[in-house]
Short mmCIF file of C-alpha atoms and ligand atoms in Angstrom, two decimals:
data_model
loop_
_atom_site.label_atom_id
_atom_site.label_comp_id
_atom_site.label_asym_id
_atom_site.label_seq_id
_atom_site.Cartn_x
_atom_site.Cartn_y
_atom_site.Cartn_z
CA UNK U 1 -40.27 -90.41 -0.31
CA UNK U 2 -37.08 -89.66 1.62
CA UNK U 3 -37.64 -88.97 5.33
CA UNK U 4 -35.96 -86.20 7.31
CA UNK U 5 -35.97 -85.55 11.05
CA UNK U 6 -35.52 -81.88 11.97
CA UNK U 7 -34.91 -81.14 15.64
CA UNK U 8 -35.73 -77.59 16.74
CA UNK U 9 -38.40 -77.52 14.01
CA UNK U 10 -40.55 -74.95 15.84
CA UNK U 11 -37.64 -72.53 16.06
CA UNK U 12 -36.56 -69.83 13.67
CA UNK U 13 -34.14 -71.79 11.45
CA UNK U 14 -35.78 -75.20 12.03
CA UNK U 15 -39.14 -73.99 10.73
CA UNK U 16 -37.58 -72.48 7.59
CA UNK U 17 -35.64 -75.70 7.00
CA UNK U 18 -38.85 -77.66 7.41
CA UNK U 19 -40.55 -75.53 4.75
CA UNK U 20 -37.61 -76.01 2.40
CA UNK U 21 -37.51 -79.81 2.75
CA UNK U 22 -41.28 -80.08 2.28
CA UNK U 23 -40.99 -77.91 -0.82
CA UNK U 24 -38.26 -80.21 -2.16
CA UNK U 25 -40.56 -83.25 -1.82
CA UNK U 26 -39.29 -84.81 1.43
CA UNK U 27 -41.38 -86.20 4.25
CA UNK U 28 -40.48 -84.20 7.37
CA UNK U 29 -40.73 -85.17 11.01
CA UNK U 30 -40.34 -82.08 13.18
CA UNK U 31 -39.30 -82.41 16.82
CA UNK U 32 -39.27 -79.66 19.43
CA UNK U 33 -40.07 -79.02 23.09
CA UNK U 34 -40.96 -75.33 22.53
CA UNK U 35 -38.45 -74.13 25.10
CA UNK U 36 -37.46 -71.19 22.88
CA UNK U 37 -39.50 -71.98 19.76
CA UNK U 38 -43.14 -71.34 19.07
CA UNK U 39 -46.09 -73.40 17.73
CA UNK U 40 -46.94 -70.37 15.53
CA UNK U 41 -43.83 -71.10 13.42
CA UNK U 42 -45.27 -74.44 12.25
CA UNK U 43 -48.96 -73.63 12.48
CA UNK U 44 -49.21 -73.37 8.66
CA UNK U 45 -48.11 -77.03 8.36
CA UNK U 46 -50.76 -78.63 10.54
CA UNK U 47 -52.74 -80.04 7.59
CA UNK U 48 -49.71 -80.96 5.49
CA UNK U 49 -49.82 -84.76 5.00
CA UNK U 50 -46.03 -84.90 4.60
CA UNK U 51 -45.33 -83.23 7.96
CA UNK U 52 -45.54 -84.88 11.39
CA UNK U 53 -44.74 -83.10 14.62
CA UNK U 54 -43.44 -84.77 17.80
CA UNK U 55 -43.24 -82.72 21.00
CA UNK U 56 -40.15 -84.12 22.67
CA UNK U 57 -37.04 -83.01 24.55
CA UNK U 58 -34.09 -84.34 22.53
CA UNK U 59 -31.96 -84.68 25.65
CA UNK U 60 -34.14 -87.73 26.37
CA UNK U 61 -34.00 -90.94 24.36
CA UNK U 62 -35.48 -90.49 20.87
CA UNK U 63 -37.62 -93.17 19.20
CA UNK U 64 -38.64 -92.82 15.55
CA UNK U 65 -40.54 -95.56 13.77
CA UNK U 66 -39.53 -96.50 10.25
CA UNK U 67 -36.63 -95.38 8.12
CA UNK U 68 -34.80 -92.05 8.30
CA UNK U 69 -32.59 -90.78 5.49
CA UNK U 70 -31.44 -87.50 7.00
CA UNK U 71 -31.31 -85.80 10.40
CA UNK U 72 -30.84 -82.06 10.87
CA UNK U 73 -30.05 -81.25 14.49
CA UNK U 74 -31.08 -77.63 15.14
CA UNK U 75 -32.49 -77.91 18.67
CA UNK U 76 -30.67 -75.50 20.98
CA UNK U 77 -31.29 -72.09 22.48
CA UNK U 78 -29.43 -69.65 20.24
CA UNK U 79 -29.90 -66.20 21.72
CA UNK U 80 -27.52 -65.05 24.49
CA UNK U 81 -30.39 -64.08 26.81
CA UNK U 82 -31.95 -67.52 26.26
CA UNK U 83 -28.86 -69.52 27.02
CA UNK U 84 -27.96 -67.36 29.97
CA UNK U 85 -31.40 -67.99 31.40
CA UNK U 86 -31.34 -71.76 30.73
CA UNK U 87 -27.64 -72.64 30.95
CA UNK U 88 -28.03 -76.28 31.97
CA UNK U 89 -30.61 -77.04 29.27
CA UNK U 90 -28.24 -75.42 26.77
CA UNK U 91 -25.33 -77.61 27.86
CA UNK U 92 -27.57 -80.69 27.80
CA UNK U 93 -29.03 -80.14 24.35
CA UNK U 94 -25.57 -79.61 22.81
CA UNK U 95 -24.12 -82.67 24.55
CA UNK U 96 -26.79 -85.25 25.51
CA UNK U 97 -29.12 -84.13 22.70
CA UNK U 98 -26.34 -84.43 20.14
CA UNK U 99 -25.38 -87.85 21.52
CA UNK U 100 -28.99 -89.02 21.10
CA UNK U 101 -29.32 -87.81 17.51
CA UNK U 102 -25.95 -89.31 16.57
CA UNK U 103 -27.04 -92.66 18.04
CA UNK U 104 -30.25 -92.38 16.04
CA UNK U 105 -28.31 -91.59 12.84
CA UNK U 106 -26.11 -94.63 13.44
CA UNK U 107 -29.09 -96.91 14.10
CA UNK U 108 -30.99 -95.68 11.02
CA UNK U 109 -27.94 -95.33 8.78
CA UNK U 110 -28.98 -91.72 8.17
CA UNK U 111 -26.81 -88.79 7.14
CA UNK U 112 -26.76 -86.16 9.89
CA UNK U 113 -26.03 -82.43 9.77
CA UNK U 114 -25.60 -80.51 13.02
CA UNK U 115 -25.98 -76.77 13.59
CA UNK U 116 -22.78 -75.38 15.01
CA UNK U 117 -21.98 -71.70 15.33
CA UNK U 118 -19.50 -68.87 14.89
CA UNK U 119 -19.42 -68.89 18.71
CA UNK U 120 -16.96 -71.81 18.52
CA UNK U 121 -14.45 -69.06 17.59
CA UNK U 122 -15.36 -67.14 20.78
CA UNK U 123 -13.97 -63.60 20.87
CA UNK U 124 -11.77 -64.23 17.83
CA UNK U 125 -8.13 -63.25 17.49
CA UNK U 126 -8.17 -64.12 13.77
CA UNK U 127 -10.23 -61.98 11.41
CA UNK U 128 -12.17 -62.92 9.34
CA UNK U 129 -12.68 -66.35 10.88
CA UNK U 130 -11.80 -69.35 8.74
CA UNK U 131 -12.60 -72.95 9.63
CA UNK U 132 -8.99 -73.74 10.60
CA UNK U 133 -9.04 -71.22 13.47
CA UNK U 134 -9.40 -72.97 16.87
CA UNK U 135 -11.06 -70.05 18.61
CA UNK U 136 -10.72 -68.03 21.79
CA UNK U 137 -13.41 -69.19 24.19
CA UNK U 138 -13.71 -68.64 27.94
CA UNK U 139 -15.15 -71.95 29.19
CA UNK U 140 -16.28 -70.53 32.53
CA UNK U 141 -17.65 -67.22 31.26
CA UNK U 142 -21.42 -66.73 30.87
CA UNK U 143 -21.32 -67.67 27.16
CA UNK U 144 -19.29 -70.82 27.93
CA UNK U 145 -22.49 -72.88 28.34
CA UNK U 146 -23.36 -72.33 24.69
CA UNK U 147 -19.89 -72.11 23.16
CA UNK U 148 -18.52 -75.19 24.91
CA UNK U 149 -21.68 -77.22 24.27
CA UNK U 150 -21.27 -76.48 20.56
CA UNK U 151 -17.55 -77.29 20.65
CA UNK U 152 -18.33 -80.56 22.44
CA UNK U 153 -21.01 -81.20 19.81
CA UNK U 154 -18.46 -80.86 17.01
CA UNK U 155 -16.04 -83.21 18.82
CA UNK U 156 -18.81 -85.78 19.31
CA UNK U 157 -19.84 -85.57 15.65
CA UNK U 158 -16.27 -86.12 14.47
CA UNK U 159 -15.88 -89.06 16.87
CA UNK U 160 -19.05 -90.73 15.52
CA UNK U 161 -17.80 -90.06 12.03
CA UNK U 162 -14.30 -91.41 12.61
CA UNK U 163 -15.12 -94.25 15.00
CA UNK U 164 -18.55 -95.44 13.79
CA UNK U 165 -18.39 -94.24 10.18
CA UNK U 166 -21.55 -92.11 10.56
CA UNK U 167 -22.10 -89.81 7.57
CA UNK U 168 -21.88 -86.36 9.17
CA UNK U 169 -21.91 -82.65 8.26
CA UNK U 170 -21.21 -79.60 10.44
CA UNK U 171 -22.40 -76.11 9.56
CA UNK U 172 -20.94 -73.16 11.47
CA UNK U 173 -23.73 -70.61 11.27
CA UNK U 174 -22.93 -66.88 11.57
CA UNK U 175 -25.62 -64.41 12.78
CA UNK U 176 -28.71 -65.15 10.72
CA UNK U 177 -31.97 -63.20 10.77
CA UNK U 178 -35.40 -63.04 9.19
CA UNK U 179 -39.10 -63.63 9.76
CA UNK U 180 -40.09 -65.94 12.66
CA UNK U 181 -37.42 -64.77 15.06
CA UNK U 182 -39.06 -64.35 18.45
CA UNK U 183 -39.66 -60.60 18.93
CA UNK U 184 -38.29 -60.71 22.47
CA UNK U 185 -35.48 -63.22 22.04
CA UNK U 186 -32.90 -60.53 22.80
CA UNK U 187 -30.83 -60.96 19.66
CA UNK U 188 -29.90 -57.64 18.20
CA UNK U 189 -32.23 -57.58 15.19
CA UNK U 190 -35.48 -58.50 16.98
CA UNK U 191 -34.35 -56.29 19.88
CA UNK U 192 -33.84 -53.19 17.71
CA UNK U 193 -36.89 -53.81 15.51
CA UNK U 194 -39.10 -54.41 18.55
CA UNK U 195 -37.77 -51.24 20.16
CA UNK U 196 -38.51 -49.01 17.16
CA UNK U 197 -41.98 -50.53 16.77
CA UNK U 198 -42.78 -49.95 20.45
CA UNK U 199 -41.44 -46.40 20.22
CA UNK U 200 -38.58 -47.17 22.63
CA UNK U 201 -34.94 -46.14 22.39
CA UNK U 202 -32.43 -48.59 20.91
CA UNK U 203 -30.13 -50.22 23.45
CA UNK U 204 -26.60 -50.39 22.04
CA UNK U 205 -24.34 -52.45 24.28
CA UNK U 206 -20.86 -51.11 24.99
CA UNK U 207 -19.68 -48.35 22.65
CA UNK U 208 -21.26 -50.15 19.67
CA UNK U 209 -17.91 -50.59 17.93
CA UNK U 210 -18.21 -54.38 18.07
CA UNK U 211 -19.03 -55.86 14.66
CA UNK U 212 -21.32 -58.56 13.31
CA UNK U 213 -22.07 -59.81 9.79
CA UNK U 214 -25.74 -60.59 9.19
CA UNK U 215 -27.02 -63.30 6.85
CA UNK U 216 -30.61 -63.40 5.60
CA UNK U 217 -32.42 -66.65 6.42
CA UNK U 218 -33.08 -67.73 2.79
CA UNK U 219 -29.36 -67.55 2.02
CA UNK U 220 -28.55 -69.53 5.16
CA UNK U 221 -31.07 -72.28 4.32
CA UNK U 222 -29.66 -72.56 0.80
CA UNK U 223 -26.13 -72.96 2.21
CA UNK U 224 -27.24 -75.63 4.68
CA UNK U 225 -29.15 -77.49 1.97
CA UNK U 226 -26.11 -77.52 -0.32
CA UNK U 227 -23.81 -78.64 2.49
CA UNK U 228 -26.07 -81.57 3.40
CA UNK U 229 -25.96 -82.85 -0.17
CA UNK U 230 -22.22 -82.23 -0.62
CA UNK U 231 -19.60 -84.83 0.21
CA UNK U 232 -17.65 -82.58 2.62
CA UNK U 233 -17.46 -83.74 6.23
CA UNK U 234 -15.47 -81.03 8.00
CA UNK U 235 -17.08 -77.82 9.32
CA UNK U 236 -18.14 -75.14 6.83
CA UNK U 237 -18.88 -71.49 7.68
CA UNK U 238 -22.18 -70.19 6.31
CA UNK U 239 -22.76 -66.48 6.78
CA UNK U 240 -22.69 -63.15 5.05
CA UNK U 241 -19.28 -61.43 5.21
CA UNK U 242 -20.78 -57.94 4.98
CA UNK U 243 -19.54 -56.65 8.35
CA UNK U 244 -21.00 -53.68 10.24
CA UNK U 245 -20.57 -52.14 13.68
CA UNK U 246 -23.57 -52.42 16.00
CA UNK U 247 -23.75 -48.62 16.36
CA UNK U 248 -23.91 -48.12 12.59
CA UNK U 249 -26.45 -50.90 12.41
CA UNK U 250 -28.66 -49.22 15.03
CA UNK U 251 -28.62 -46.07 12.90
CA UNK U 252 -29.63 -48.10 9.84
CA UNK U 253 -32.64 -49.54 11.67
CA UNK U 254 -33.74 -46.09 12.83
CA UNK U 255 -33.67 -44.78 9.26
CA UNK U 256 -35.31 -47.93 7.84
CA UNK U 257 -38.23 -47.50 10.21
CA UNK U 258 -38.35 -43.70 10.00
CA UNK U 259 -38.62 -43.85 13.78
CA UNK U 260 -38.00 -41.07 16.26
CA UNK U 261 -36.16 -43.51 18.57
CA UNK U 262 -32.79 -42.45 19.97
CA UNK U 263 -29.76 -44.58 20.75
CA UNK U 264 -28.91 -45.28 24.37
CA UNK U 265 -25.80 -47.11 25.57
CA UNK U 266 -25.83 -49.99 28.06
CA UNK U 267 -23.07 -52.21 29.45
CA UNK U 268 -21.37 -54.62 27.06
CA UNK U 269 -22.22 -58.20 28.14
CA UNK U 270 -19.26 -60.21 29.49
CA UNK U 271 -17.16 -61.85 26.74
CA UNK U 272 -19.28 -60.31 23.97
CA UNK U 273 -17.13 -60.91 20.85
CA UNK U 274 -15.66 -57.64 19.60
CA UNK U 275 -15.57 -58.61 15.94
CA UNK U 276 -17.14 -61.32 13.83
CA UNK U 277 -17.02 -61.97 10.12
CA UNK U 278 -16.98 -65.28 8.28
CA UNK U 279 -14.37 -66.33 5.76
CA UNK U 280 -16.64 -68.11 3.27
CA UNK U 281 -13.98 -69.33 0.84
CA UNK U 282 -14.86 -72.96 1.62
CA UNK U 283 -18.59 -72.48 1.06
CA UNK U 284 -17.85 -70.71 -2.23
CA UNK U 285 -15.43 -73.30 -3.56
CA UNK U 286 -16.99 -76.50 -2.18
CA UNK U 287 -20.68 -75.64 -2.44
CA UNK U 288 -20.72 -72.90 -5.08
CA UNK U 289 -22.60 -70.88 -2.46
CA UNK U 290 -22.54 -67.21 -1.56
CA UNK U 291 -25.20 -64.93 -0.09
CA UNK U 292 -27.53 -63.25 -2.57
CA UNK U 293 -29.68 -61.05 -0.35
CA UNK U 294 -28.04 -57.86 0.86
CA UNK U 295 -28.72 -56.31 4.23
CA UNK U 296 -31.02 -53.56 2.92
CA UNK U 297 -33.31 -56.09 1.25
CA UNK U 298 -33.18 -58.62 4.09
CA UNK U 299 -33.86 -55.99 6.75
CA UNK U 300 -36.84 -54.67 4.82
CA UNK U 301 -38.41 -58.14 4.60
CA UNK U 302 -37.73 -58.76 8.28
CA UNK U 303 -39.14 -55.40 9.34
CA UNK U 304 -42.33 -56.15 7.36
CA UNK U 305 -42.67 -59.36 9.40
CA UNK U 306 -42.23 -57.64 12.76
CA UNK U 307 -44.64 -54.85 11.76
CA UNK U 308 -47.51 -57.25 11.13
CA UNK U 309 -47.13 -59.18 14.40
CA UNK U 310 -50.05 -58.89 16.80
CA UNK U 311 -49.46 -56.44 19.63
CA UNK U 312 -49.37 -59.15 22.29
CA UNK U 313 -46.44 -60.84 20.56
CA UNK U 314 -44.53 -57.60 20.19
CA UNK U 315 -45.02 -56.78 23.85
CA UNK U 316 -45.18 -60.41 24.99
CA UNK U 317 -43.44 -62.29 27.75
CA UNK U 318 -40.05 -63.40 26.46
CA UNK U 319 -39.76 -66.58 28.49
CA UNK U 320 -43.18 -68.21 28.43
CA UNK U 321 -42.01 -71.83 28.41
CA UNK U 322 -38.92 -71.64 30.55
CA UNK U 323 -40.48 -72.46 33.90
CA UNK U 324 -42.15 -75.58 32.49
CA UNK U 325 -39.03 -77.02 30.90
CA UNK U 326 -36.25 -75.76 33.10
CA UNK U 327 -37.09 -78.22 35.88
CA UNK U 328 -35.69 -81.33 34.18
P1 NAD N 401 -34.46 -70.88 18.08
O1 NAD N 401 -34.37 -70.67 19.54
O2 NAD N 401 -35.45 -70.08 17.31
O3 NAD N 401 -34.72 -72.40 17.73
C1 NAD N 401 -34.23 -73.47 18.50
C2 NAD N 401 -35.34 -74.48 18.66
O4 NAD N 401 -34.84 -75.63 19.39
C3 NAD N 401 -36.53 -73.95 19.45
O5 NAD N 401 -37.73 -74.21 18.75
C4 NAD N 401 -36.46 -74.72 20.77
O6 NAD N 401 -37.73 -74.87 21.37
C5 NAD N 401 -35.83 -76.03 20.34
N1 NAD N 401 -35.16 -76.75 21.43
C6 NAD N 401 -34.22 -76.27 22.29
N2 NAD N 401 -33.87 -77.23 23.16
C7 NAD N 401 -34.58 -78.35 22.83
C8 NAD N 401 -34.63 -79.67 23.35
N3 NAD N 401 -33.89 -80.05 24.41
N4 NAD N 401 -35.45 -80.57 22.75
C9 NAD N 401 -36.21 -80.20 21.68
N5 NAD N 401 -36.20 -78.97 21.15
C10 NAD N 401 -35.39 -78.04 21.73
O7 NAD N 401 -32.99 -70.62 17.49
P2 NAD N 401 -32.46 -70.63 15.98
O8 NAD N 401 -31.89 -69.31 15.71
O9 NAD N 401 -33.49 -71.17 15.08
O10 NAD N 401 -31.25 -71.65 16.10
C11 NAD N 401 -31.35 -72.98 15.62
C12 NAD N 401 -30.00 -73.66 15.66
O11 NAD N 401 -29.06 -72.92 14.87
C13 NAD N 401 -29.40 -73.75 17.06
O12 NAD N 401 -28.73 -74.98 17.20
C14 NAD N 401 -28.41 -72.61 17.10
O13 NAD N 401 -27.34 -72.87 17.98
C15 NAD N 401 -27.93 -72.58 15.64
N6 NAD N 401 -27.42 -71.24 15.28
C16 NAD N 401 -28.27 -70.23 14.96
C17 NAD N 401 -27.74 -68.99 14.63
C18 NAD N 401 -28.62 -67.84 14.21
O14 NAD N 401 -28.08 -66.76 13.93
N7 NAD N 401 -29.91 -67.96 14.11
C19 NAD N 401 -26.36 -68.78 14.66
C20 NAD N 401 -25.54 -69.84 15.02
C21 NAD N 401 -26.08 -71.07 15.31
N1 UDP N 402 -26.61 -55.97 21.10
C1 UDP N 402 -26.88 -54.65 21.41
N2 UDP N 402 -28.13 -54.34 21.88
C2 UDP N 402 -29.11 -55.26 22.06
C3 UDP N 402 -28.83 -56.60 21.73
C4 UDP N 402 -27.57 -56.93 21.28
O1 UDP N 402 -26.02 -53.78 21.26
O2 UDP N 402 -30.22 -54.88 22.50
C5 UDP N 402 -25.27 -56.33 20.61
C6 UDP N 402 -24.57 -57.44 21.38
O3 UDP N 402 -23.87 -56.90 22.49
C7 UDP N 402 -23.66 -58.02 20.34
C8 UDP N 402 -24.42 -57.81 19.03
O4 UDP N 402 -25.42 -56.84 19.30
O5 UDP N 402 -22.46 -57.28 20.29
C9 UDP N 402 -25.10 -59.09 18.52
O6 UDP N 402 -25.82 -59.64 19.59
P1 UDP N 402 -26.78 -60.89 19.43
O7 UDP N 402 -27.40 -61.13 20.78
O8 UDP N 402 -27.69 -60.70 18.28
O9 UDP N 402 -25.85 -62.12 19.03
P2 UDP N 402 -24.34 -62.57 19.27
O10 UDP N 402 -23.70 -62.32 17.96
O11 UDP N 402 -23.71 -61.75 20.34
O12 UDP N 402 -24.46 -63.98 19.62
#
């Protein structure tokens, strides 16, 4: 059996990737420190003989016994409220954590794919964003801790590729959503769905004219899977180019849920990108990939997930593990 290490395995994307690799007949080692992830996301795997879980902070040296064929590095806070609350951990996981997994890939002669992000384009001046665009990032703004960690990560990956010949892949993920997102992680979809389910008003930041393009998780996982097994070593955007303003999106969620919630406006966070939409020409031509699940279908599936969550998770404390892990 081929062996895969997935960092961030207890998170939203990491847990879906874990399921996919197990389904494809791989042996999976999941690694996570639960700083933003949740044991519930991998609970269903506890008796799976092909899955092993290691609780570990990837910013510390990583030891894995035996061979490794692939590494997928997905450990990192991903929601703006998470990385604003744990800025130093965010910088460390993108830099020191990436250094550790690259060293491990080199030692094991494993192919490694790292999770980068549309945030490397910052508040973009090119629209839609293609992979050649260098971005417009404020390094000292509040989002700099995430954006610059991910930009450093890409530079480190290319250096290991060019200097050590490590077999690398970089996926630039655009806003992805679906079941297993933390209800209180602050990202717009869990935020709005949580608000309608709790009977609260929806908090639109700024005037709501800023845009995003939302990709359903199954499409994202398929794109990542294809990229890993392609021969392409430069970054590839994976996302759904169906762009919508946040205000229009809030209205969609209200009608989807048949809720009586109203829209209220709050301040736009500093450096919040005003528009975002992936150019997916590369993914289409190199991987034969494009999204298959439209927003109406994806939102319905996601809403079903949030609806069945126990009350304590819907109302729960958003930061339960931060105090424990933010000391290192
Ligand atoms: P998530 O917060 O649900 O998952 C991240 C996981 O990494 C969590 O389980 C967390 O506990 C773990 N983690 C964080 N720091 C760690 C450390 N030092 N050691 C071990 N584990 C650690 O977020 P997600 O949405 O699943 O994002 C996963 C990856 O995808 C991240 O690298 C993120 O930057 C990237 N990404 C996601 C999106 C998206 O829309 N979901 C968009 C762009 C990029
Ligand atoms: N947003 C909002 N209300 C919320 C949460 C987010 O209006 O309660 C907006 C946010 O300002 C941004 C967009 O929704 O313009 C997407 O935010 P998210 O945190 O999901 O991710 P981002 O794409 O900014 O990383």
